[in-house]
Short mmCIF file of N, CA and C in Angstrom, two decimals:
data_model
loop_
_atom_site.label_atom_id
_atom_site.label_comp_id
_atom_site.label_asym_id
_atom_site.label_seq_id
_atom_site.Cartn_x
_atom_site.Cartn_y
_atom_site.Cartn_z
N UNK A 1 109.30 163.22 131.44
CA UNK A 1 108.67 164.17 130.57
C UNK A 1 107.19 164.23 130.89
N UNK A 2 106.65 165.43 130.97
CA UNK A 2 105.24 165.60 131.29
C UNK A 2 104.41 165.49 130.02
N UNK A 3 103.30 164.78 130.11
CA UNK A 3 102.45 164.59 128.94
C UNK A 3 101.29 165.58 128.92
N UNK A 4 101.18 166.45 129.86
CA UNK A 4 100.06 167.39 129.92
C UNK A 4 100.56 168.82 129.94
N UNK A 5 99.66 169.74 130.11
CA UNK A 5 99.96 171.16 130.23
C UNK A 5 100.72 171.71 129.03
N UNK A 6 100.28 171.33 127.83
CA UNK A 6 100.88 171.88 126.63
C UNK A 6 102.09 171.13 126.11
N UNK A 7 102.58 170.16 126.87
CA UNK A 7 103.72 169.37 126.40
C UNK A 7 103.18 168.06 125.84
N UNK A 8 103.16 167.97 124.55
CA UNK A 8 102.61 166.76 123.94
C UNK A 8 103.71 165.79 123.58
N UNK A 9 103.34 164.57 123.48
CA UNK A 9 104.28 163.54 123.07
C UNK A 9 104.19 163.29 121.57
N UNK A 10 103.26 163.95 120.91
CA UNK A 10 103.13 163.79 119.47
C UNK A 10 104.14 164.66 118.74
N UNK A 11 104.58 164.17 117.62
CA UNK A 11 105.48 164.98 116.81
C UNK A 11 104.69 165.97 115.95
N UNK A 12 103.50 165.55 115.50
CA UNK A 12 102.67 166.40 114.65
C UNK A 12 101.33 166.62 115.34
N UNK A 13 101.03 167.83 115.73
CA UNK A 13 99.73 168.07 116.36
C UNK A 13 98.60 167.91 115.36
N UNK A 14 97.41 167.74 115.87
CA UNK A 14 96.26 167.58 115.00
C UNK A 14 96.02 168.83 114.16
N UNK A 15 95.55 168.59 113.00
CA UNK A 15 95.23 169.69 112.11
C UNK A 15 93.97 170.39 112.61
N UNK A 16 93.90 171.68 112.41
CA UNK A 16 92.72 172.43 112.80
C UNK A 16 91.62 172.33 111.74
N UNK A 17 91.93 171.77 110.60
CA UNK A 17 90.93 171.61 109.55
C UNK A 17 89.99 170.47 109.88
N UNK A 18 88.92 170.41 109.12
CA UNK A 18 87.98 169.29 109.29
C UNK A 18 88.67 168.01 108.85
N UNK A 19 88.50 166.98 109.64
CA UNK A 19 89.16 165.72 109.31
C UNK A 19 88.31 164.88 108.37
N UNK A 20 87.08 165.29 108.07
CA UNK A 20 86.21 164.50 107.24
C UNK A 20 86.06 165.06 105.84
N UNK A 21 87.04 165.80 105.36
CA UNK A 21 86.95 166.34 104.01
C UNK A 21 87.06 165.21 103.00
N UNK A 22 86.44 165.40 101.87
CA UNK A 22 86.38 164.37 100.85
C UNK A 22 87.61 164.44 99.95
N UNK A 23 88.08 163.29 99.56
CA UNK A 23 89.22 163.24 98.64
C UNK A 23 88.69 163.24 97.21
N UNK A 24 89.58 163.23 96.25
CA UNK A 24 89.21 163.28 94.84
C UNK A 24 88.28 162.16 94.39
N UNK A 25 88.62 160.89 94.63
CA UNK A 25 87.74 159.80 94.18
C UNK A 25 86.37 159.83 94.87
N UNK A 26 86.32 160.23 96.15
CA UNK A 26 85.04 160.31 96.84
C UNK A 26 84.17 161.39 96.21
N UNK A 27 84.76 162.50 95.87
CA UNK A 27 84.00 163.58 95.23
C UNK A 27 83.50 163.16 93.86
N UNK A 28 84.33 162.46 93.11
CA UNK A 28 83.91 162.00 91.79
C UNK A 28 82.75 161.02 91.90
N UNK A 29 82.80 160.15 92.88
CA UNK A 29 81.72 159.19 93.09
C UNK A 29 80.44 159.89 93.48
N UNK A 30 80.53 160.88 94.37
CA UNK A 30 79.34 161.63 94.75
C UNK A 30 78.75 162.38 93.57
N UNK A 31 79.59 162.91 92.71
CA UNK A 31 79.10 163.60 91.52
C UNK A 31 78.35 162.67 90.59
N UNK A 32 78.88 161.48 90.38
CA UNK A 32 78.23 160.51 89.50
C UNK A 32 76.92 160.02 90.12
N UNK A 33 76.91 159.78 91.42
CA UNK A 33 75.67 159.38 92.10
C UNK A 33 74.63 160.47 91.99
N UNK A 34 75.06 161.72 92.11
CA UNK A 34 74.14 162.85 91.97
C UNK A 34 73.54 162.93 90.58
N UNK A 35 74.35 162.72 89.56
CA UNK A 35 73.84 162.74 88.18
C UNK A 35 72.83 161.62 87.96
N UNK A 36 73.13 160.44 88.47
CA UNK A 36 72.21 159.30 88.32
C UNK A 36 70.89 159.59 89.03
N UNK A 37 70.96 160.15 90.24
CA UNK A 37 69.73 160.48 90.97
C UNK A 37 68.93 161.56 90.24
N UNK A 38 69.61 162.54 89.67
CA UNK A 38 68.91 163.61 88.96
C UNK A 38 68.22 163.09 87.71
N UNK A 39 68.88 162.22 86.96
CA UNK A 39 68.26 161.68 85.74
C UNK A 39 67.10 160.76 86.11
N UNK A 40 67.29 159.93 87.12
CA UNK A 40 66.20 159.04 87.55
C UNK A 40 65.03 159.84 88.12
N UNK A 41 65.32 160.99 88.71
CA UNK A 41 64.27 161.82 89.29
C UNK A 41 63.35 162.43 88.25
N UNK A 42 63.78 162.52 87.01
CA UNK A 42 62.89 163.02 85.96
C UNK A 42 61.78 162.01 85.65
N UNK A 43 62.00 160.75 85.97
CA UNK A 43 61.04 159.71 85.65
C UNK A 43 60.24 159.24 86.86
N UNK A 44 60.89 159.11 88.01
CA UNK A 44 60.20 158.65 89.22
C UNK A 44 60.71 159.42 90.44
N UNK A 45 59.83 159.70 91.37
CA UNK A 45 60.16 160.28 92.67
C UNK A 45 61.06 161.52 92.57
N UNK A 46 60.71 162.44 91.71
CA UNK A 46 61.52 163.65 91.53
C UNK A 46 61.60 164.51 92.77
N UNK A 47 60.55 164.48 93.60
CA UNK A 47 60.55 165.30 94.80
C UNK A 47 61.56 164.77 95.83
N UNK A 48 61.94 163.53 95.73
CA UNK A 48 62.92 162.95 96.65
C UNK A 48 64.31 162.92 96.01
N UNK A 49 64.38 162.46 94.78
CA UNK A 49 65.68 162.30 94.13
C UNK A 49 66.30 163.63 93.72
N UNK A 50 65.49 164.66 93.50
CA UNK A 50 66.02 165.98 93.16
C UNK A 50 66.88 166.56 94.28
N UNK A 51 66.34 166.65 95.50
CA UNK A 51 67.18 167.13 96.61
C UNK A 51 68.38 166.24 96.92
N UNK A 52 68.24 164.93 96.70
CA UNK A 52 69.39 164.03 96.90
C UNK A 52 70.49 164.37 95.89
N UNK A 53 70.09 164.64 94.66
CA UNK A 53 71.06 165.01 93.62
C UNK A 53 71.72 166.35 93.96
N UNK A 54 70.94 167.30 94.49
CA UNK A 54 71.51 168.59 94.89
C UNK A 54 72.53 168.40 96.00
N UNK A 55 72.18 167.59 96.98
CA UNK A 55 73.10 167.36 98.11
C UNK A 55 74.38 166.66 97.64
N UNK A 56 74.24 165.66 96.78
CA UNK A 56 75.43 164.96 96.27
C UNK A 56 76.30 165.89 95.44
N UNK A 57 75.68 166.71 94.62
CA UNK A 57 76.44 167.66 93.82
C UNK A 57 77.16 168.68 94.67
N UNK A 58 76.49 169.17 95.71
CA UNK A 58 77.09 170.16 96.61
C UNK A 58 78.28 169.55 97.36
N UNK A 59 78.12 168.32 97.85
CA UNK A 59 79.23 167.66 98.55
C UNK A 59 80.37 167.34 97.60
N UNK A 60 80.04 166.99 96.36
CA UNK A 60 81.09 166.70 95.38
C UNK A 60 81.86 167.95 94.99
N UNK A 61 81.23 169.11 95.09
CA UNK A 61 81.90 170.37 94.79
C UNK A 61 82.74 170.84 95.97
N UNK A 62 82.70 170.13 97.07
CA UNK A 62 83.49 170.50 98.23
C UNK A 62 82.82 171.58 99.07
N UNK A 63 81.49 171.71 98.97
CA UNK A 63 80.69 172.65 99.73
C UNK A 63 81.14 174.09 99.54
N UNK A 64 81.50 174.46 98.33
CA UNK A 64 81.87 175.84 98.04
C UNK A 64 81.59 176.13 96.57
N UNK A 65 81.39 177.42 96.28
CA UNK A 65 81.06 177.84 94.93
C UNK A 65 82.30 178.25 94.14
N UNK A 66 83.35 178.68 94.79
CA UNK A 66 84.52 179.18 94.07
C UNK A 66 85.48 178.04 93.75
N UNK A 67 86.42 178.32 92.89
CA UNK A 67 87.43 177.33 92.53
C UNK A 67 86.97 176.46 91.37
N UNK A 68 87.75 175.44 91.09
CA UNK A 68 87.43 174.53 90.00
C UNK A 68 86.28 173.63 90.39
N UNK A 69 85.32 173.50 89.49
CA UNK A 69 84.16 172.66 89.75
C UNK A 69 84.21 171.44 88.84
N UNK A 70 84.10 170.26 89.41
CA UNK A 70 84.03 169.07 88.56
C UNK A 70 82.71 169.07 87.79
N UNK A 71 82.74 168.65 86.56
CA UNK A 71 81.57 168.69 85.69
C UNK A 71 80.42 167.83 86.22
N UNK A 72 80.64 166.58 86.65
CA UNK A 72 79.49 165.80 87.15
C UNK A 72 78.83 166.45 88.37
N UNK A 73 79.60 167.09 89.21
CA UNK A 73 79.02 167.74 90.39
C UNK A 73 78.13 168.89 89.99
N UNK A 74 78.58 169.70 89.05
CA UNK A 74 77.78 170.83 88.58
C UNK A 74 76.53 170.36 87.84
N UNK A 75 76.66 169.32 87.03
CA UNK A 75 75.51 168.76 86.32
C UNK A 75 74.49 168.21 87.33
N UNK A 76 74.96 167.51 88.34
CA UNK A 76 74.06 166.97 89.37
C UNK A 76 73.34 168.09 90.09
N UNK A 77 74.03 169.16 90.40
CA UNK A 77 73.42 170.28 91.11
C UNK A 77 72.35 170.95 90.26
N UNK A 78 72.65 171.22 89.01
CA UNK A 78 71.70 171.91 88.13
C UNK A 78 70.50 171.02 87.81
N UNK A 79 70.75 169.76 87.42
CA UNK A 79 69.64 168.87 87.10
C UNK A 79 68.80 168.55 88.32
N UNK A 80 69.43 168.46 89.49
CA UNK A 80 68.67 168.23 90.71
C UNK A 80 67.76 169.39 91.04
N UNK A 81 68.24 170.62 90.81
CA UNK A 81 67.41 171.80 91.05
C UNK A 81 66.24 171.84 90.06
N UNK A 82 66.51 171.56 88.79
CA UNK A 82 65.43 171.53 87.79
C UNK A 82 64.43 170.44 88.13
N UNK A 83 64.92 169.29 88.52
CA UNK A 83 64.07 168.16 88.87
C UNK A 83 63.17 168.51 90.06
N UNK A 84 63.73 169.16 91.07
CA UNK A 84 62.95 169.53 92.25
C UNK A 84 61.87 170.56 91.89
N UNK A 85 62.23 171.55 91.11
CA UNK A 85 61.26 172.58 90.71
C UNK A 85 60.14 171.95 89.88
N UNK A 86 60.47 171.09 88.94
CA UNK A 86 59.44 170.44 88.13
C UNK A 86 58.52 169.56 88.98
N UNK A 87 59.07 168.88 89.97
CA UNK A 87 58.24 168.04 90.84
C UNK A 87 57.29 168.90 91.67
N UNK A 88 57.78 170.04 92.15
CA UNK A 88 56.92 170.94 92.94
C UNK A 88 55.82 171.52 92.05
N UNK A 89 56.16 171.92 90.83
CA UNK A 89 55.15 172.44 89.90
C UNK A 89 54.13 171.36 89.56
N UNK A 90 54.58 170.13 89.35
CA UNK A 90 53.68 169.04 89.04
C UNK A 90 52.73 168.76 90.20
N UNK A 91 53.25 168.77 91.42
CA UNK A 91 52.41 168.54 92.60
C UNK A 91 51.42 169.69 92.77
N UNK A 92 51.86 170.92 92.56
CA UNK A 92 50.97 172.07 92.67
C UNK A 92 49.91 172.04 91.57
N UNK A 93 50.27 171.61 90.38
CA UNK A 93 49.30 171.50 89.29
C UNK A 93 48.29 170.39 89.51
N UNK A 94 48.70 169.33 90.14
CA UNK A 94 47.80 168.23 90.43
C UNK A 94 46.79 168.63 91.50
N UNK A 95 47.22 169.44 92.44
CA UNK A 95 46.36 169.84 93.55
C UNK A 95 45.49 171.04 93.21
N UNK A 96 45.61 171.60 92.00
CA UNK A 96 44.82 172.76 91.62
C UNK A 96 43.36 172.35 91.42
N UNK A 97 42.43 173.27 91.68
CA UNK A 97 41.00 172.95 91.47
C UNK A 97 40.71 172.67 89.99
N UNK A 98 39.85 171.71 89.76
CA UNK A 98 39.46 171.39 88.39
C UNK A 98 40.22 170.24 87.79
N UNK A 99 41.17 169.68 88.49
CA UNK A 99 41.95 168.57 87.95
C UNK A 99 41.51 167.23 88.53
N UNK A 100 40.38 167.20 89.16
CA UNK A 100 39.86 165.94 89.68
C UNK A 100 40.21 165.65 91.11
N UNK A 101 41.04 166.46 91.73
CA UNK A 101 41.39 166.23 93.12
C UNK A 101 40.29 166.76 94.02
N UNK A 102 39.75 167.95 93.70
CA UNK A 102 38.67 168.54 94.51
C UNK A 102 37.44 168.77 93.67
#
């Protein structure tokens, strides 16, 4: 039996889908990590923890907007976005003239 030229010895060929898709428990963990990062970002390092929370929430949602969304993933995404915007506003306000920086 030839093992090349389209004749495979496998019974099940490889899936054309991505092999690194997240399963249910992995997504739940990413959602919880995102929520923790978003809440911690309100108190310290919001400019770093906000985007981390957004990324964790996006990965926990399965990188798509449609379909069923787990609640922790959506909370992580929204709080991470708010956290990032507040950190940018705070940095811009600190750097404004008259606040002691210049």
